[in-house]
Amino acid sequence: MKITQAVQLELARQNKLTDIIRQAATNENVDAELLRTEIAAGRAVVPANTIHLAHGLKPCAIGRCVSTKINANIGLSAVRSSLDDEIEKMHVALDAGADAIMDLSTGGDLDAIRQRLLSECPVPFGTVPIYEVIIGRSVEEIDHDAILKIIEKQAQQGVDFFTIHAGLLKEHLELVKPRVMGIVSRGGALLARWMIYHNRQNPLYELFDDICAIMSQYDVCFSLGDGLRPGCGADATDAAQLAELKTLGELTQRAWDKGLQVMVEGPGHVPFNQIQYNMEIQQKICHGAPFYVLGPLVTDIAPGYDHITSAIGGTAAAYWGASFLCYVTPREHLGLPDAEDVRQGVIASKIAAHAGDVARGFGNAAACDKELSIARANLDWKKHLELSIDPATAKNMYEEACRQSALGEGRHNQDFCTMCGKEWCSVRISKELRR
Amino acid sequence: MKITQAVQLELARQNKLTDIIRQAATNENVDAELLRTEIAAGRAVVPANTIHLAHGLKPCAIGRCVSTKINANIGLSAVRSSLDDEIEKMHVALDAGADAIMDLSTGGDLDAIRQRLLSECPVPFGTVPIYEVIIGRSVEEIDHDAILKIIEKQAQQGVDFFTIHAGLLKEHLELVKPRVMGIVSRGGALLARWMIYHNRQNPLYELFDDICAIMSQYDVCFSLGDGLRPGCGADATDAAQLAELKTLGELTQRAWDKGLQVMVEGPGHVPFNQIQYNMEIQQKICHGAPFYVLGPLVTDIAPGYDHITSAIGGTAAAYWGASFLCYVTPREHLGLPDAEDVRQGVIASKIAAHAGDVARGFGNAAACDKELSIARANLDWKKHLELSIDPATAKNMYEEACRQSALGEGRHNQDFCTMCGKEWCSVRISKELRR
């Protein structure tokens, strides 16, 4: 298969500074030549399907040389379905600051949903093609041909990155047996079912070169899926997870050899003390390919609050090596998120990404904190609220406090603190002491 | 000053296993003799005013040999005041799992509030006596005598631990000048104002022996306040903070010499990458005294979500050395928390404490996670929800998902997932694969 000129990785390797790289670098305020070098080395990606690019995609880089990015999952399910709801959720996620969107729909008219979402999505858009393969097909009906056709169709539609669970091998299934939670990746579970039923190797692994050939035509970026990601702390960093990771490292190299950009997906549920190791081992085994993690969730006991358990793990992951955080909403494990859950999930994930960037000393992350704090120190409420991660929520809380303290709204820029009043406000005293 | 027999630290040093220690150890499922040794060494405390003990306090240990504890702050302010609201908040905090309560009231009838809260509080109860000193007094009216009288009165009322900002010295104020946020501790700020106005040393430092004498009569535990805690990431781990910490280390030893139990308060706003150092330096300088941290908040940019920024820092702190986390509510920096903010703050802080305990391999923390995950793997919704950190919220979300999927409520223990339905549910497939 001849690599087309459109493939970003090949162009970067040829020292060509494309418009895509320039735009992505400008958005980040990083040097374009640095970004090109990182893309060429496989340490950064710019997921950009040529079709989506032609229809308004704004290039966005993912890697350690740029800020930590976050993804929001949306999608109709067999359980609950409304296209309008999902469109709304996508816009809520984008407004709250999501850097990428994944459509995980498993119900409704999948093509219509995907095309509608894509047409309104200015950021990298990902899917898990195997989800469509199983819709309306029993396990015996799923064959190599069906899989490739769906991958090709979705590539043609403009999807920027595909989760491909090609690393979960038949021989890994034995390693799942001692697990508490077994396989919690839906893609992983259905491929496992397929492998057991047909007594054959993972079709995505066997078809890997064919899949590369299709993806390179549209320059779709790989997101190598972790079908064996741990679904609870007890299963974290186990033999099954690490065996799959080894295969993902091999597949990373194979995809690179074909000129494809690659991200690698990661856990999952991981106790806080194992996060550093998980980030470092992935970077090593997958040769520095950007790591895209789900969470990690640092404890299992908080259904209803897993945006928080994920923000904890996400910060640690971003500090120690991840480049891309998949959000988790408060409703994870319990049901499908509504628009407000999506918003909460995006904000928690953005907090983690930003806190990770502050910790690793990236770019102007710490400077953003400082700028807000200077406004706070000056009791400049207007600026303080404007610079916050969610100005509307912060402003509402502040105005509510003003009303409740019977001092009226609109006290921005006045020498008054909604927490401790005026006389003994520490910030006010500090202001006095500075003089 | 003769040490009375009631002082727990002295008894522990004399190898006496008191009922207080036994009860605290039983609650934790740790060995009482181990706890006694840790208390004798100053590495654990059981804040228990003899008066509060006589009125229903359940002893609770704080230190690295027991589970990580969390505190909820409540209290009337000059800005907004209702005793009933604060009573409600205390009960909300206790119901949500707070291990200790601090009354930070600075408005209303302080004695009435404190006595009412104490009478209904079964857990260790703390105050910041200097807050009462400033009520109705101008800075020129505050003298040594006024301070000691209030400390003595509050000790007599049964307060279990006092925040005493004795470590902020006059000579440290110079170090505050380069700061972005100056002094954000209210106690620290008002003592700074006093020192500048009177051109004298911190009265709490000068009165330290007298304060010890009062506190030992009722066995009140020290919580040595960090008046110079950083109020933004840019000020973290700076010269001012470390200078005060050095004094806190000296005061820890002085209080121990008087037979007093000691905790040491810590930051504050600390970027994620500085948390490990902060925990280790405190343990070293303060000779292993339990570290009681506020947050730490790993970024400044999230007013409205600082329960999340604190849960991130709190997990890291609990992993690396803190014993006691002070909650932060979503309304921090913006206004005073209502009851729901208090609940959200307690839960976020409990998540951090638990995730820290899982990470440090403490007790049965990981076993709790595993138990819930086994229920999850079995699609045993009833047990899954019951074992979660906030069963009512988790159950509401689950029931809502059942209703929305048009499958009706009460599907507990049925082979159905509210996220992916039945056919292709990964957990269900995993169950099949196990068979």
Short mmCIF file of N, CA, C and O in Angstrom, two decimals, chain B residues 63-161:
data_model
loop_
_atom_site.label_atom_id
_atom_site.label_comp_id
_atom_site.label_asym_id
_atom_site.label_seq_id
_atom_site.Cartn_x
_atom_site.Cartn_y
_atom_site.Cartn_z
N GLY B 63 -3.59 9.94 62.89
CA GLY B 63 -2.16 9.65 62.71
C GLY B 63 -1.98 8.64 61.60
O GLY B 63 -2.96 8.13 61.05
N ARG B 64 -0.77 8.35 61.25
CA ARG B 64 -0.49 7.46 60.12
C ARG B 64 -0.79 6.00 60.45
O ARG B 64 -0.88 5.18 59.53
N CYS B 65 -0.91 5.66 61.74
CA CYS B 65 -1.18 4.27 62.10
C CYS B 65 -2.67 3.95 62.03
O CYS B 65 -3.07 2.81 62.26
N VAL B 66 -3.48 4.95 61.76
CA VAL B 66 -4.93 4.75 61.62
C VAL B 66 -5.36 5.30 60.26
O VAL B 66 -4.54 5.83 59.51
N SER B 67 -6.64 5.15 59.96
CA SER B 67 -7.12 5.63 58.65
C SER B 67 -7.04 7.16 58.59
O SER B 67 -7.07 7.84 59.62
N THR B 68 -6.96 7.68 57.40
CA THR B 68 -6.90 9.13 57.21
C THR B 68 -8.25 9.74 57.58
O THR B 68 -9.29 9.24 57.16
N LYS B 69 -8.21 10.78 58.37
CA LYS B 69 -9.44 11.42 58.86
C LYS B 69 -9.72 12.71 58.11
O LYS B 69 -8.81 13.31 57.54
N ILE B 70 -11.01 13.10 58.19
CA ILE B 70 -11.37 14.37 57.54
C ILE B 70 -12.16 15.26 58.49
O ILE B 70 -12.90 14.78 59.35
N ASN B 71 -11.98 16.54 58.32
CA ASN B 71 -12.66 17.55 59.14
C ASN B 71 -13.57 18.42 58.28
O ASN B 71 -13.22 18.76 57.15
N ALA B 72 -14.71 18.78 58.85
CA ALA B 72 -15.60 19.74 58.18
C ALA B 72 -15.68 21.02 59.02
O ALA B 72 -15.94 20.96 60.22
N ASN B 73 -15.45 22.14 58.37
CA ASN B 73 -15.58 23.43 59.03
C ASN B 73 -17.00 23.95 58.89
O ASN B 73 -17.56 23.93 57.78
N ILE B 74 -17.56 24.42 59.98
CA ILE B 74 -18.84 25.12 59.91
C ILE B 74 -18.69 26.39 60.73
O ILE B 74 -17.62 26.67 61.25
N GLY B 75 -19.77 27.15 60.85
CA GLY B 75 -19.70 28.32 61.71
C GLY B 75 -20.40 29.52 61.15
O GLY B 75 -20.44 29.73 59.94
N LEU B 76 -20.99 30.28 62.04
CA LEU B 76 -21.65 31.52 61.66
C LEU B 76 -20.61 32.57 61.31
O LEU B 76 -19.51 32.56 61.84
N SER B 77 -20.99 33.46 60.43
CA SER B 77 -20.07 34.54 60.09
C SER B 77 -20.74 35.87 60.37
O SER B 77 -21.95 35.93 60.60
N ALA B 78 -19.92 36.90 60.32
CA ALA B 78 -20.49 38.24 60.46
C ALA B 78 -21.37 38.55 59.26
O ALA B 78 -22.28 39.38 59.32
N VAL B 79 -21.07 37.87 58.15
CA VAL B 79 -21.78 38.14 56.89
C VAL B 79 -23.17 37.49 56.89
O VAL B 79 -24.12 38.03 56.34
N ARG B 80 -23.27 36.34 57.52
CA ARG B 80 -24.47 35.53 57.35
C ARG B 80 -24.59 34.65 58.57
O ARG B 80 -23.65 33.97 58.94
N SER B 81 -25.74 34.62 59.18
CA SER B 81 -25.82 33.98 60.49
C SER B 81 -27.16 33.31 60.77
O SER B 81 -28.20 33.95 60.68
N SER B 82 -27.12 32.04 61.09
CA SER B 82 -28.27 31.36 61.66
C SER B 82 -27.79 30.12 62.35
O SER B 82 -27.17 29.25 61.74
N LEU B 83 -28.05 30.04 63.66
CA LEU B 83 -27.59 28.89 64.43
C LEU B 83 -28.19 27.60 63.88
O LEU B 83 -27.50 26.59 63.73
N ASP B 84 -29.47 27.65 63.55
CA ASP B 84 -30.12 26.44 63.04
C ASP B 84 -29.45 25.92 61.77
O ASP B 84 -29.28 24.71 61.60
N ASP B 85 -29.06 26.85 60.90
CA ASP B 85 -28.36 26.43 59.68
C ASP B 85 -27.06 25.70 60.02
O ASP B 85 -26.73 24.70 59.40
N GLU B 86 -26.34 26.24 60.99
CA GLU B 86 -25.03 25.63 61.31
C GLU B 86 -25.21 24.27 61.98
O GLU B 86 -24.45 23.34 61.73
N ILE B 87 -26.24 24.16 62.81
CA ILE B 87 -26.54 22.86 63.42
C ILE B 87 -26.87 21.86 62.32
O ILE B 87 -26.37 20.71 62.32
N GLU B 88 -27.67 22.30 61.37
CA GLU B 88 -28.02 21.40 60.26
C GLU B 88 -26.77 20.99 59.50
O GLU B 88 -26.58 19.81 59.18
N LYS B 89 -25.91 21.97 59.23
CA LYS B 89 -24.68 21.65 58.47
C LYS B 89 -23.83 20.64 59.23
O LYS B 89 -23.24 19.75 58.62
N MET B 90 -23.75 20.82 60.56
CA MET B 90 -22.94 19.87 61.33
C MET B 90 -23.50 18.46 61.17
O MET B 90 -22.75 17.50 60.95
N HIS B 91 -24.80 18.33 61.24
CA HIS B 91 -25.39 16.99 61.13
C HIS B 91 -25.27 16.43 59.71
O HIS B 91 -25.04 15.23 59.53
N VAL B 92 -25.37 17.30 58.74
CA VAL B 92 -25.14 16.86 57.35
C VAL B 92 -23.70 16.35 57.21
O VAL B 92 -23.45 15.29 56.61
N ALA B 93 -22.76 17.10 57.78
CA ALA B 93 -21.35 16.70 57.70
C ALA B 93 -21.12 15.36 58.40
O ALA B 93 -20.44 14.48 57.88
N LEU B 94 -21.72 15.21 59.58
CA LEU B 94 -21.55 13.96 60.33
C LEU B 94 -22.18 12.79 59.58
O LEU B 94 -21.59 11.71 59.47
N ASP B 95 -23.38 13.02 59.05
CA ASP B 95 -24.05 11.95 58.30
C ASP B 95 -23.24 11.53 57.08
O ASP B 95 -23.23 10.37 56.69
N ALA B 96 -22.58 12.52 56.46
CA ALA B 96 -21.80 12.21 55.26
C ALA B 96 -20.45 11.60 55.61
O ALA B 96 -19.73 11.14 54.73
N GLY B 97 -20.11 11.58 56.91
CA GLY B 97 -18.91 10.86 57.31
C GLY B 97 -17.75 11.70 57.82
O GLY B 97 -16.62 11.21 57.91
N ALA B 98 -18.01 12.96 58.20
CA ALA B 98 -16.92 13.77 58.77
C ALA B 98 -16.44 13.14 60.07
O ALA B 98 -17.24 12.69 60.90
N ASP B 99 -15.12 13.11 60.27
CA ASP B 99 -14.54 12.53 61.48
C ASP B 99 -14.34 13.58 62.56
O ASP B 99 -14.06 13.23 63.72
N ALA B 100 -14.39 14.84 62.21
CA ALA B 100 -14.20 15.94 63.16
C ALA B 100 -14.92 17.16 62.62
O ALA B 100 -15.19 17.26 61.42
N ILE B 101 -15.23 18.06 63.54
CA ILE B 101 -15.93 19.30 63.18
C ILE B 101 -15.14 20.46 63.76
O ILE B 101 -14.68 20.40 64.91
N MET B 102 -14.97 21.50 62.96
CA MET B 102 -14.44 22.74 63.52
C MET B 102 -15.49 23.84 63.41
O MET B 102 -16.12 24.00 62.36
N ASP B 103 -15.66 24.55 64.52
CA ASP B 103 -16.57 25.70 64.54
C ASP B 103 -15.72 26.95 64.34
O ASP B 103 -14.94 27.33 65.20
N LEU B 104 -15.89 27.55 63.17
CA LEU B 104 -15.11 28.75 62.85
C LEU B 104 -15.96 30.02 62.94
O LEU B 104 -15.70 31.01 62.26
N SER B 105 -16.97 29.97 63.79
CA SER B 105 -17.89 31.12 63.87
C SER B 105 -17.16 32.42 64.20
O SER B 105 -16.26 32.45 65.04
N THR B 106 -17.59 33.45 63.50
CA THR B 106 -17.08 34.80 63.79
C THR B 106 -18.23 35.78 63.89
O THR B 106 -18.04 36.99 63.78
N GLY B 107 -19.43 35.24 64.07
CA GLY B 107 -20.59 36.11 64.20
C GLY B 107 -21.61 35.45 65.11
O GLY B 107 -21.54 34.24 65.35
N GLY B 108 -22.55 36.24 65.59
CA GLY B 108 -23.59 35.72 66.46
C GLY B 108 -23.10 35.56 67.90
O GLY B 108 -22.04 36.06 68.27
N ASP B 109 -23.88 34.83 68.70
CA ASP B 109 -23.53 34.60 70.11
C ASP B 109 -22.58 33.41 70.16
O ASP B 109 -23.00 32.25 70.19
N LEU B 110 -21.30 33.69 70.16
CA LEU B 110 -20.30 32.64 69.97
C LEU B 110 -20.37 31.54 71.03
O LEU B 110 -20.20 30.36 70.71
N ASP B 111 -20.60 31.93 72.29
CA ASP B 111 -20.66 30.91 73.34
C ASP B 111 -21.86 29.99 73.15
O ASP B 111 -21.75 28.78 73.28
N ALA B 112 -22.98 30.61 72.83
CA ALA B 112 -24.21 29.81 72.65
C ALA B 112 -24.04 28.84 71.48
O ALA B 112 -24.40 27.66 71.57
N ILE B 113 -23.46 29.34 70.40
CA ILE B 113 -23.25 28.50 69.22
C ILE B 113 -22.35 27.32 69.56
O ILE B 113 -22.64 26.17 69.27
N ARG B 114 -21.21 27.65 70.17
CA ARG B 114 -20.21 26.64 70.46
C ARG B 114 -20.77 25.57 71.40
O ARG B 114 -20.59 24.37 71.17
N GLN B 115 -21.48 26.03 72.43
CA GLN B 115 -21.99 25.07 73.40
C GLN B 115 -23.08 24.19 72.79
O GLN B 115 -23.14 22.99 73.06
N ARG B 116 -23.90 24.80 71.95
CA ARG B 116 -24.95 24.02 71.30
C ARG B 116 -24.35 22.98 70.36
O ARG B 116 -24.72 21.81 70.37
N LEU B 117 -23.39 23.42 69.53
CA LEU B 117 -22.75 22.49 68.59
C LEU B 117 -22.05 21.37 69.36
O LEU B 117 -22.21 20.18 69.05
N LEU B 118 -21.29 21.75 70.39
CA LEU B 118 -20.57 20.75 71.18
C LEU B 118 -21.51 19.73 71.80
O LEU B 118 -21.21 18.54 71.84
N SER B 119 -22.64 20.21 72.26
CA SER B 119 -23.58 19.31 72.95
C SER B 119 -24.14 18.26 72.00
O SER B 119 -24.60 17.21 72.43
N GLU B 120 -24.10 18.55 70.69
CA GLU B 120 -24.66 17.60 69.72
C GLU B 120 -23.57 16.91 68.91
O GLU B 120 -23.87 16.20 67.95
N CYS B 121 -22.33 17.14 69.29
CA CYS B 121 -21.22 16.64 68.46
C CYS B 121 -20.51 15.46 69.10
O CYS B 121 -19.82 15.61 70.11
N PRO B 122 -20.61 14.27 68.50
CA PRO B 122 -19.97 13.09 69.09
C PRO B 122 -18.52 12.90 68.64
O PRO B 122 -17.87 11.95 69.07
N VAL B 123 -18.05 13.77 67.77
CA VAL B 123 -16.68 13.61 67.23
C VAL B 123 -15.81 14.76 67.73
O VAL B 123 -16.32 15.76 68.24
N PRO B 124 -14.50 14.62 67.60
CA PRO B 124 -13.62 15.71 68.05
C PRO B 124 -14.04 17.05 67.44
O PRO B 124 -14.37 17.13 66.26
N PHE B 125 -13.99 18.06 68.28
CA PHE B 125 -14.53 19.37 67.95
C PHE B 125 -13.43 20.40 68.16
O PHE B 125 -12.84 20.49 69.24
N GLY B 126 -13.16 21.17 67.12
CA GLY B 126 -12.08 22.14 67.21
C GLY B 126 -12.54 23.57 67.00
O GLY B 126 -13.61 23.81 66.43
N THR B 127 -11.74 24.50 67.49
CA THR B 127 -12.02 25.93 67.26
C THR B 127 -10.71 26.66 67.01
O THR B 127 -9.62 26.10 67.20
N VAL B 128 -10.85 27.92 66.63
CA VAL B 128 -9.70 28.82 66.49
C VAL B 128 -9.96 29.96 67.48
O VAL B 128 -10.62 30.94 67.14
N PRO B 129 -9.48 29.83 68.72
CA PRO B 129 -9.89 30.79 69.76
C PRO B 129 -9.63 32.25 69.38
O PRO B 129 -10.39 33.13 69.80
N ILE B 130 -8.60 32.50 68.59
CA ILE B 130 -8.28 33.89 68.26
C ILE B 130 -9.43 34.56 67.51
O ILE B 130 -9.59 35.78 67.56
N TYR B 131 -10.27 33.75 66.85
CA TYR B 131 -11.43 34.36 66.16
C TYR B 131 -12.34 35.07 67.15
O TYR B 131 -12.92 36.11 66.83
N GLU B 132 -12.51 34.46 68.31
CA GLU B 132 -13.40 35.10 69.30
C GLU B 132 -12.75 36.35 69.88
O GLU B 132 -13.44 37.32 70.22
N VAL B 133 -11.43 36.32 69.96
CA VAL B 133 -10.71 37.45 70.56
C VAL B 133 -11.00 38.75 69.80
O VAL B 133 -11.12 39.82 70.40
N ILE B 134 -11.14 38.62 68.50
CA ILE B 134 -11.29 39.85 67.69
C ILE B 134 -12.72 40.37 67.62
O ILE B 134 -12.95 41.48 67.16
N ILE B 135 -13.67 39.53 68.09
CA ILE B 135 -15.07 39.96 67.96
C ILE B 135 -15.35 41.10 68.94
O ILE B 135 -15.19 40.95 70.15
N GLY B 136 -15.74 42.22 68.43
CA GLY B 136 -16.09 43.37 69.27
C GLY B 136 -14.88 44.07 69.87
O GLY B 136 -15.02 44.93 70.74
N ARG B 137 -13.68 43.63 69.47
CA ARG B 137 -12.48 44.31 69.99
C ARG B 137 -11.70 44.90 68.81
O ARG B 137 -11.53 44.26 67.79
N SER B 138 -11.22 46.11 68.98
CA SER B 138 -10.32 46.67 67.98
C SER B 138 -8.92 46.12 68.26
O SER B 138 -8.67 45.55 69.32
N VAL B 139 -8.04 46.30 67.32
CA VAL B 139 -6.70 45.71 67.45
C VAL B 139 -5.97 46.26 68.68
O VAL B 139 -5.23 45.56 69.35
N GLU B 140 -6.26 47.53 69.04
CA GLU B 140 -5.56 48.10 70.22
C GLU B 140 -6.07 47.52 71.54
O GLU B 140 -5.39 47.56 72.55
N GLU B 141 -7.29 46.97 71.47
CA GLU B 141 -7.87 46.44 72.72
C GLU B 141 -7.44 45.00 73.01
O GLU B 141 -7.71 44.47 74.08
N ILE B 142 -6.84 44.37 72.03
CA ILE B 142 -6.48 42.96 72.21
C ILE B 142 -5.15 42.86 72.94
O ILE B 142 -4.13 43.37 72.47
N ASP B 143 -5.18 42.21 74.10
CA ASP B 143 -3.93 42.03 74.84
C ASP B 143 -3.80 40.57 75.31
O ASP B 143 -4.69 39.75 75.08
N HIS B 144 -2.69 40.28 75.93
CA HIS B 144 -2.41 38.91 76.37
C HIS B 144 -3.51 38.36 77.25
O HIS B 144 -3.91 37.20 77.13
N ASP B 145 -3.98 39.18 78.14
CA ASP B 145 -4.99 38.73 79.09
C ASP B 145 -6.28 38.32 78.39
O ASP B 145 -6.86 37.26 78.69
N ALA B 146 -6.70 39.13 77.43
CA ALA B 146 -7.93 38.82 76.69
C ALA B 146 -7.79 37.48 75.97
O ALA B 146 -8.73 36.66 75.94
N ILE B 147 -6.63 37.25 75.40
CA ILE B 147 -6.40 36.01 74.66
C ILE B 147 -6.47 34.79 75.59
O ILE B 147 -7.18 33.81 75.31
N LEU B 148 -5.76 34.86 76.70
CA LEU B 148 -5.74 33.71 77.62
C LEU B 148 -7.11 33.41 78.19
O LEU B 148 -7.50 32.24 78.35
N LYS B 149 -7.87 34.46 78.48
CA LYS B 149 -9.20 34.25 79.06
C LYS B 149 -10.10 33.50 78.09
O LYS B 149 -10.88 32.61 78.49
N ILE B 150 -10.03 33.85 76.83
CA ILE B 150 -10.89 33.19 75.84
C ILE B 150 -10.44 31.74 75.63
O ILE B 150 -11.27 30.83 75.54
N ILE B 151 -9.15 31.53 75.59
CA ILE B 151 -8.65 30.15 75.44
C ILE B 151 -9.12 29.31 76.63
O ILE B 151 -9.61 28.18 76.46
N GLU B 152 -9.02 29.87 77.80
CA GLU B 152 -9.43 29.12 78.99
C GLU B 152 -10.93 28.83 78.97
O GLU B 152 -11.35 27.70 79.25
N LYS B 153 -11.72 29.83 78.60
CA LYS B 153 -13.17 29.62 78.56
C LYS B 153 -13.53 28.51 77.56
O LYS B 153 -14.33 27.62 77.87
N GLN B 154 -12.92 28.57 76.40
CA GLN B 154 -13.26 27.56 75.38
C GLN B 154 -12.79 26.16 75.81
O GLN B 154 -13.46 25.17 75.52
N ALA B 155 -11.67 26.10 76.50
CA ALA B 155 -11.20 24.80 77.00
C ALA B 155 -12.20 24.25 78.01
O ALA B 155 -12.54 23.05 77.99
N GLN B 156 -12.68 25.13 78.87
CA GLN B 156 -13.68 24.72 79.88
C GLN B 156 -14.98 24.25 79.22
O GLN B 156 -15.70 23.44 79.78
N GLN B 157 -15.27 24.81 78.07
CA GLN B 157 -16.52 24.43 77.38
C GLN B 157 -16.41 23.05 76.74
O GLN B 157 -17.43 22.47 76.34
N GLY B 158 -15.20 22.53 76.61
CA GLY B 158 -15.06 21.16 76.12
C GLY B 158 -14.48 21.02 74.72
O GLY B 158 -14.52 19.93 74.15
N VAL B 159 -13.90 22.09 74.17
CA VAL B 159 -13.32 22.00 72.83
C VAL B 159 -12.14 21.02 72.85
O VAL B 159 -11.29 21.07 73.73
N ASP B 160 -12.09 20.14 71.85
CA ASP B 160 -11.09 19.07 71.85
C ASP B 160 -9.75 19.48 71.25
O ASP B 160 -8.72 18.94 71.61
N PHE B 161 -9.80 20.37 70.26
CA PHE B 161 -8.51 20.84 69.72
C PHE B 161 -8.61 22.30 69.31
O PHE B 161 -9.65 22.76 68.85
#
